[in-house]
mmCIF file of C-alpha atoms in Angstrom:
data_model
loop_
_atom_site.group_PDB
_atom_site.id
_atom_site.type_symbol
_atom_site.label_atom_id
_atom_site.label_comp_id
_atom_site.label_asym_id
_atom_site.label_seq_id
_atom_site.Cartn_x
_atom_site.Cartn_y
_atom_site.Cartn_z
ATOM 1 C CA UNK A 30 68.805 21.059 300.924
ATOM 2 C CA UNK A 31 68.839 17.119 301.999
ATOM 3 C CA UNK A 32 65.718 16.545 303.202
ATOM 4 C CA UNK A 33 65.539 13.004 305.424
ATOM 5 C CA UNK A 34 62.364 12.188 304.065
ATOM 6 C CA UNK A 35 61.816 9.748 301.502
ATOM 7 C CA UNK A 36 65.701 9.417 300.310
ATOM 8 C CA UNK A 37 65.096 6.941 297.519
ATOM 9 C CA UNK A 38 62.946 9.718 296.333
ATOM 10 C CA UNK A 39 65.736 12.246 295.641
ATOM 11 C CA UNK A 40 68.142 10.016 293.736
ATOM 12 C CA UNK A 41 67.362 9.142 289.598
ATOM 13 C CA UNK A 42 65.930 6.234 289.822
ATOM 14 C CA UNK A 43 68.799 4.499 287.487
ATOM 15 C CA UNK A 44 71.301 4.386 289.782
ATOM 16 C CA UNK A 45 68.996 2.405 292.370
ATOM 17 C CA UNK A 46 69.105 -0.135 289.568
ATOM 18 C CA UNK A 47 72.607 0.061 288.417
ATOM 19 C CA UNK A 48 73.889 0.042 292.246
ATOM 20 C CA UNK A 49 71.464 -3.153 293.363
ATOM 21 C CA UNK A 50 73.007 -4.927 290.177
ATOM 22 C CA UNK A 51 76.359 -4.475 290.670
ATOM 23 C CA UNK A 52 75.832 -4.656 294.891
ATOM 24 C CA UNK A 53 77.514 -1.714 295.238
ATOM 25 C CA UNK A 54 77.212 -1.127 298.906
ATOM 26 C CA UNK A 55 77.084 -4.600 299.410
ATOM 27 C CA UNK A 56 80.570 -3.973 297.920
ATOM 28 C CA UNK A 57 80.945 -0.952 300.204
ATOM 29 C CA UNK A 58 80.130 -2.899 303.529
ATOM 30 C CA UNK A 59 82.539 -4.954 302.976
ATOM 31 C CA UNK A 60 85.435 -2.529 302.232
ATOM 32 C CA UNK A 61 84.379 -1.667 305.969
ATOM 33 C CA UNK A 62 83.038 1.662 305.349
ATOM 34 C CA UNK A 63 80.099 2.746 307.644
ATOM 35 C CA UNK A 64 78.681 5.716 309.633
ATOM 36 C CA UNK A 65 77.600 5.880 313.046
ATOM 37 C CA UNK A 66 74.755 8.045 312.833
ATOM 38 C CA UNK A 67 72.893 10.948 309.961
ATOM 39 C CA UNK A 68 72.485 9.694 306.456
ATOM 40 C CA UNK A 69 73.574 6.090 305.734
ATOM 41 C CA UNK A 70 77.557 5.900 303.626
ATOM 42 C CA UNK A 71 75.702 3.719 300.937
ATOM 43 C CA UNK A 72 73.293 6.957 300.368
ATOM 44 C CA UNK A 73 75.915 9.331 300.472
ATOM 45 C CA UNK A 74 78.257 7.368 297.574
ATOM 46 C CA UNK A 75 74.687 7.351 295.446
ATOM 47 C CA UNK A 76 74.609 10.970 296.036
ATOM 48 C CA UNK A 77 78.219 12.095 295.000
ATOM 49 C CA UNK A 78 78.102 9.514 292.485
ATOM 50 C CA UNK A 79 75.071 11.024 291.045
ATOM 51 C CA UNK A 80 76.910 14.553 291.150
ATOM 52 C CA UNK A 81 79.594 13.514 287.937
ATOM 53 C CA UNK A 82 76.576 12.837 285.514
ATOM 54 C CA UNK A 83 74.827 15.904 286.752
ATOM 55 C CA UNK A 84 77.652 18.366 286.068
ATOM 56 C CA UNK A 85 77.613 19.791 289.239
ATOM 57 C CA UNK A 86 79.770 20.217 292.582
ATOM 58 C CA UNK A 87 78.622 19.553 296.299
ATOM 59 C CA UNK A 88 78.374 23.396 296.651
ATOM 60 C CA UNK A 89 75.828 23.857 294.035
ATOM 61 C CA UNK A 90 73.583 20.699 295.343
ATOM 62 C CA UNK A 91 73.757 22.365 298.561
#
């Protein structure tokens, strides 16, 4: 499970890099996407994104 502690912490540490590069959810922002409360949409996308290199489905993170 998800914890909501320390949320960088759960995420390889290459797409941090690859997403602040490219501004990714600066890029998301700006496409108007946003949440009003729970985990933020720009950790979400990292997390799903994350699941195609991972060979996994949401189920199986879960």
């Amino acid at each position: 499970m998800i914890t909501n502690n320390d949320l960088n912490k759960q995420l390889p540490n290459e797409l941090n890099v690859i997403f602040k590069e490219l501004k990714v959810l600066h890029h998301l922002r700006n496409a108007g996407i946003t949440k009003a409360l729970g985990f933020s949409s720009g950790y979400l996308f990292q997390l799903i994104f994350s699941l195609i290199f991972r060979n996994k489905n949401w189920f199986r993170t879960l």
